[in-house]
Tab-separated table of C-alpha atoms in Angstrom:
chain	number	residue	atom	x	y	z
O	1	MET	CA	-53.126	77.023	-149.564
O	2	ARG	CA	-53.919	80.788	-150.665
O	3	PRO	CA	-51.517	81.885	-153.545
O	4	THR	CA	-48.726	84.111	-152.687
O	5	LEU	CA	-49.176	87.622	-153.854
O	6	PRO	CA	-46.146	89.529	-155.315
O	7	PRO	CA	-44.901	91.829	-152.394
O	8	LEU	CA	-45.653	95.461	-154.263
O	9	ARG	CA	-49.407	93.924	-154.729
O	10	ARG	CA	-48.903	92.694	-150.998
O	11	LEU	CA	-47.824	96.377	-150.003
O	12	VAL	CA	-50.527	97.794	-151.760
O	13	ARG	CA	-52.988	95.950	-149.998
O	14	ASN	CA	-51.932	96.988	-146.619
O	15	PRO	CA	-54.073	99.181	-145.041
O	16	ALA	CA	-50.798	99.742	-142.884
O	17	PHE	CA	-48.832	101.573	-145.730
O	18	TRP	CA	-51.614	104.008	-146.651
O	19	TYR	CA	-52.354	105.145	-142.830
O	20	VAL	CA	-47.922	105.646	-142.767
O	21	ALA	CA	-48.284	107.253	-147.198
O	22	VAL	CA	-50.947	109.546	-145.369
O	23	LEU	CA	-49.691	110.661	-142.420
O	24	THR	CA	-45.811	111.274	-144.256
O	25	ALA	CA	-48.280	113.306	-146.774
O	26	MET	CA	-49.493	115.133	-143.815
O	27	TRP	CA	-46.384	116.638	-143.347
O	28	PRO	CA	-45.840	118.914	-146.409
O	29	VAL	CA	-49.364	119.634	-146.923
O	30	LEU	CA	-49.982	121.077	-143.470
O	31	ARG	CA	-46.608	122.917	-143.913
O	32	LEU	CA	-47.418	124.066	-147.942
O	33	LEU	CA	-50.865	125.219	-146.979
O	34	PRO	CA	-51.799	128.713	-145.976
O	35	PRO	CA	-51.977	128.961	-142.074
O	36	GLU	CA	-56.139	129.891	-142.064
O	37	ARG	CA	-56.353	127.039	-144.250
O	38	VAL	CA	-54.361	124.425	-141.626
O	39	VAL	CA	-56.541	125.881	-138.349
O	40	ALA	CA	-59.412	125.588	-140.375
O	41	LEU	CA	-58.896	122.192	-141.283
O	42	ARG	CA	-57.967	121.140	-137.660
O	43	GLU	CA	-61.285	123.270	-136.665
O	44	TRP	CA	-63.724	121.154	-138.645
O	45	ALA	CA	-61.596	117.373	-137.967
O	46	SER	CA	-61.240	118.126	-134.501
O	47	THR	CA	-63.102	115.801	-132.248
O	48	ASN	CA	-64.901	117.644	-129.672
O	49	LEU	CA	-67.935	118.146	-128.615
O	50	ASP	CA	-69.201	120.893	-130.858
O	51	ASN	CA	-68.096	118.884	-134.062
O	52	LEU	CA	-69.366	115.581	-131.895
O	53	ARG	CA	-73.016	116.308	-132.079
O	54	PRO	CA	-75.509	114.623	-134.464
O	55	TRP	CA	-75.754	116.118	-138.037
O	56	PRO	CA	-76.881	119.091	-138.865
O	57	SER	CA	-75.074	120.456	-136.020
O	58	GLY	CA	-71.965	118.463	-136.387
O	59	HIS	CA	-70.432	115.997	-137.855
O	60	PRO	CA	-69.350	113.141	-135.786
O	61	VAL	CA	-68.233	110.427	-138.263
O	62	GLU	CA	-66.182	112.918	-140.564
O	63	SER	CA	-64.164	114.135	-138.343
O	64	LEU	CA	-63.241	111.116	-136.335
O	65	VAL	CA	-62.172	109.888	-139.248
O	66	VAL	CA	-60.521	112.859	-140.642
O	67	SER	CA	-59.010	113.402	-137.376
O	68	ALA	CA	-57.002	110.151	-137.417
O	69	PHE	CA	-54.948	111.785	-140.352
O	70	VAL	CA	-54.403	115.408	-138.571
O	71	PRO	CA	-51.433	115.634	-136.726
O	72	GLN	CA	-51.545	119.033	-134.067
O	73	ASN	CA	-47.940	118.609	-133.262
O	74	THR	CA	-44.472	117.055	-133.937
O	75	VAL	CA	-45.796	115.776	-137.587
O	76	TRP	CA	-42.712	114.506	-138.689
O	77	VAL	CA	-42.836	111.514	-135.760
O	78	TRP	CA	-46.158	110.146	-136.322
O	79	PRO	CA	-45.490	108.072	-139.275
O	80	ALA	CA	-42.462	106.349	-137.802
O	81	PHE	CA	-44.912	105.491	-134.685
O	82	ALA	CA	-47.520	104.214	-137.489
O	83	LEU	CA	-45.174	101.682	-138.723
O	84	SER	CA	-46.225	99.858	-135.891
O	85	ALA	CA	-50.003	99.200	-137.251
O	86	PHE	CA	-47.489	96.545	-139.986
O	87	ALA	CA	-46.905	94.341	-136.968
O	88	VAL	CA	-50.697	94.408	-136.135
O	89	VAL	CA	-52.016	93.810	-139.715
O	90	SER	CA	-49.417	90.332	-139.785
O	91	VAL	CA	-50.841	88.942	-136.553
O	92	LEU	CA	-54.997	90.394	-136.776
O	93	GLY	CA	-55.248	90.665	-140.931
O	94	ALA	CA	-56.192	93.695	-142.846
O	95	ARG	CA	-60.041	93.972	-141.821
O	96	ARG	CA	-59.731	92.975	-137.806
O	97	THR	CA	-56.842	95.727	-138.071
O	98	VAL	CA	-58.925	98.450	-139.225
O	99	ALA	CA	-61.473	97.456	-137.260
O	100	ALA	CA	-59.867	97.142	-133.818
O	101	LEU	CA	-58.038	100.289	-134.236
O	102	ALA	CA	-60.500	102.318	-135.189
O	103	LEU	CA	-62.882	100.703	-132.432
O	104	ALA	CA	-59.884	101.969	-129.779
O	105	HIS	CA	-60.041	105.520	-131.867
O	106	VAL	CA	-64.100	105.861	-131.406
O	107	ALA	CA	-63.957	104.611	-128.330
O	108	ALA	CA	-61.013	106.704	-126.964
O	109	THR	CA	-62.683	109.706	-128.241
O	110	GLY	CA	-66.171	109.075	-127.050
O	111	LEU	CA	-65.201	107.898	-123.531
O	112	THR	CA	-62.942	110.945	-123.001
O	113	GLU	CA	-65.546	113.186	-125.022
O	114	ALA	CA	-68.214	112.417	-122.489
O	115	LEU	CA	-65.836	113.511	-119.487
O	116	VAL	CA	-65.417	116.639	-120.945
O	117	TRP	CA	-69.297	116.965	-121.282
O	118	TRP	CA	-69.457	115.709	-117.654
O	119	ARG	CA	-66.806	117.986	-116.390
O	120	ILE	CA	-68.456	120.701	-118.021
O	121	GLU	CA	-71.972	120.054	-116.725
O	122	HIS	CA	-71.200	119.970	-113.161
O	123	GLY	CA	-68.997	123.270	-113.178
O	124	SER	CA	-65.202	122.026	-113.361
O	125	LEU	CA	-64.458	122.985	-116.935
O	126	PRO	CA	-65.270	125.944	-119.288
O	127	THR	CA	-67.758	125.625	-121.646
O	128	THR	CA	-65.230	126.853	-124.062
O	129	GLU	CA	-63.729	123.069	-123.627
O	130	ALA	CA	-66.436	121.848	-126.432
O	131	HIS	CA	-64.667	123.842	-129.194
O	132	VAL	CA	-61.456	123.082	-127.789
O	133	LEU	CA	-58.783	121.402	-130.985
O	134	ASP	CA	-58.251	117.983	-130.558
O	135	THR	CA	-56.671	115.870	-133.874
O	136	GLY	CA	-54.360	113.467	-134.595
O	137	PRO	CA	-53.506	110.078	-135.042
O	138	SER	CA	-52.011	109.153	-131.343
O	139	TYR	CA	-54.860	107.058	-130.160
O	140	VAL	CA	-54.759	104.784	-133.307
O	141	VAL	CA	-50.861	104.653	-133.226
O	142	VAL	CA	-51.314	104.108	-129.094
O	143	ALA	CA	-53.477	100.996	-129.588
O	144	ALA	CA	-51.600	99.678	-132.374
O	145	LEU	CA	-48.329	100.015	-130.438
O	146	ALA	CA	-49.986	98.107	-127.210
O	147	VAL	CA	-51.043	95.278	-129.883
O	148	ALA	CA	-47.596	95.387	-131.288
O	149	THR	CA	-45.889	95.267	-127.959
O	150	GLY	CA	-48.109	92.370	-126.891
O	151	LEU	CA	-48.086	90.197	-130.171
O	152	ALA	CA	-45.797	91.401	-132.738
O	153	ARG	CA	-43.863	88.704	-134.642
O	154	PRO	CA	-40.646	87.529	-134.473
O	155	VAL	CA	-41.260	87.528	-130.936
O	156	TRP	CA	-37.958	90.020	-130.953
O	157	SER	CA	-39.383	92.815	-132.577
O	158	ARG	CA	-41.785	93.096	-129.361
O	159	ALA	CA	-39.060	95.260	-127.933
O	160	VAL	CA	-38.596	97.571	-130.913
O	161	TRP	CA	-42.654	98.913	-130.205
O	162	LEU	CA	-41.938	98.612	-126.390
O	163	VAL	CA	-39.229	101.081	-126.442
O	164	MET	CA	-40.964	103.694	-128.982
O	165	LEU	CA	-44.015	103.028	-126.715
O	166	ALA	CA	-41.693	104.129	-123.825
O	167	VAL	CA	-39.958	107.030	-126.166
O	168	ALA	CA	-43.316	108.899	-126.836
O	169	ALA	CA	-44.922	108.527	-123.069
O	170	PRO	CA	-43.894	111.555	-121.158
O	171	ASP	CA	-45.626	113.407	-123.981
O	172	LEU	CA	-48.385	111.527	-124.292
O	173	LEU	CA	-49.385	111.302	-120.455
O	174	SER	CA	-48.295	114.846	-119.921
O	175	GLY	CA	-51.138	116.270	-117.842
O	176	ILE	CA	-52.291	113.080	-116.632
O	177	GLY	CA	-52.406	114.288	-112.856
O	178	ASP	CA	-54.571	117.095	-113.841
O	179	GLY	CA	-57.296	115.172	-115.878
O	180	GLU	CA	-55.694	116.535	-119.225
O	181	VAL	CA	-58.066	115.176	-122.063
O	182	SER	CA	-55.512	113.541	-124.021
O	183	ALA	CA	-53.449	111.848	-121.865
O	184	VAL	CA	-56.940	110.193	-120.069
O	185	GLY	CA	-57.498	109.245	-123.901
O	186	HIS	CA	-53.882	107.418	-124.272
O	187	VAL	CA	-53.972	105.511	-121.315
O	188	LEU	CA	-57.753	104.330	-122.552
O	189	ALA	CA	-56.048	103.572	-126.539
O	190	PHE	CA	-53.337	101.772	-124.443
O	191	THR	CA	-56.170	100.138	-122.621
O	192	ALA	CA	-58.031	99.374	-125.518
O	193	GLY	CA	-54.957	97.636	-127.341
O	194	LEU	CA	-54.005	95.644	-124.264
O	195	ALA	CA	-57.138	94.371	-124.062
O	196	ILE	CA	-57.467	93.499	-127.993
O	197	ALA	CA	-54.253	91.639	-127.946
O	198	GLY	CA	-55.461	89.853	-124.901
O	199	ALA	CA	-58.550	88.522	-126.965
O	200	HIS	CA	-56.335	87.614	-129.976
O	201	ARG	CA	-54.205	85.178	-127.038
O	202	LEU	CA	-57.476	83.691	-126.033
O	203	GLY	CA	-58.806	83.142	-129.365
O	204	LEU	CA	-61.928	85.470	-129.186
O	205	PRO	CA	-63.862	86.494	-131.754
O	206	PRO	CA	-63.669	88.715	-133.300
O	207	VAL	CA	-60.093	89.256	-133.093
O	208	ALA	CA	-58.609	86.105	-133.748
O	209	ARG	CA	-58.084	84.681	-137.123
O	210	ARG	CA	-59.169	81.885	-138.684
O	211	PRO	CA	-56.718	79.299	-139.041
O	212	ALA	CA	-56.269	79.065	-143.372
O	213	ARG	CA	-58.004	76.365	-145.136
O	214	GLN	CA	-55.594	74.063	-146.120
O	215	ALA	CA	-56.279	72.800	-150.042
O	216	PRO	CA	-57.951	69.216	-150.103
O	217	PRO	CA	-54.992	66.172	-150.787
O	218	GLY	CA	-54.466	65.218	-154.385
O	219	PRO	CA	-55.436	62.051	-155.451
């Protein structure tokens, strides 16, 4: 059996703790920074076509990482929704949670920006959409809420995450009928979360956790 870590050490080693902590810290940071610095940060971190171009024209990895920590609106709300990541870690483990939620974030971003590129190429969107501001933790958080709704323990806690997801849904899906990029991305992130939860239930690698090794019986 693995030794039980002290509560504080377990908390510090939990990636959900650091994600919630950074999102919480971003609230005063974004309020204290001069407005022009905030705009510059969001422009640099935006996961738009301009920034996602390969180096040296763009900085795709940097924008994908930093964007997940820089909200655009209702900055104070996101740490509360990001608490769902704790439920995901408790089921999938720390490494699998980071990998799964990062994959959901990257996949939702990549697919939505591919859609933007296609629409620009076919004239249904102006070329300015390649430079639009697009930052925030919403793809990560929506995927985490979807996983927590399906897998959280104890079972009754799934209702909490479902309610939070339902409360956020009207804003997250605003503009979906017009093909609004972030709304489409939220649907994709939710679908990715459901896929992660389904893969875990079916025991599919690499999402399913291996059973803990039992210590050999003593003499």
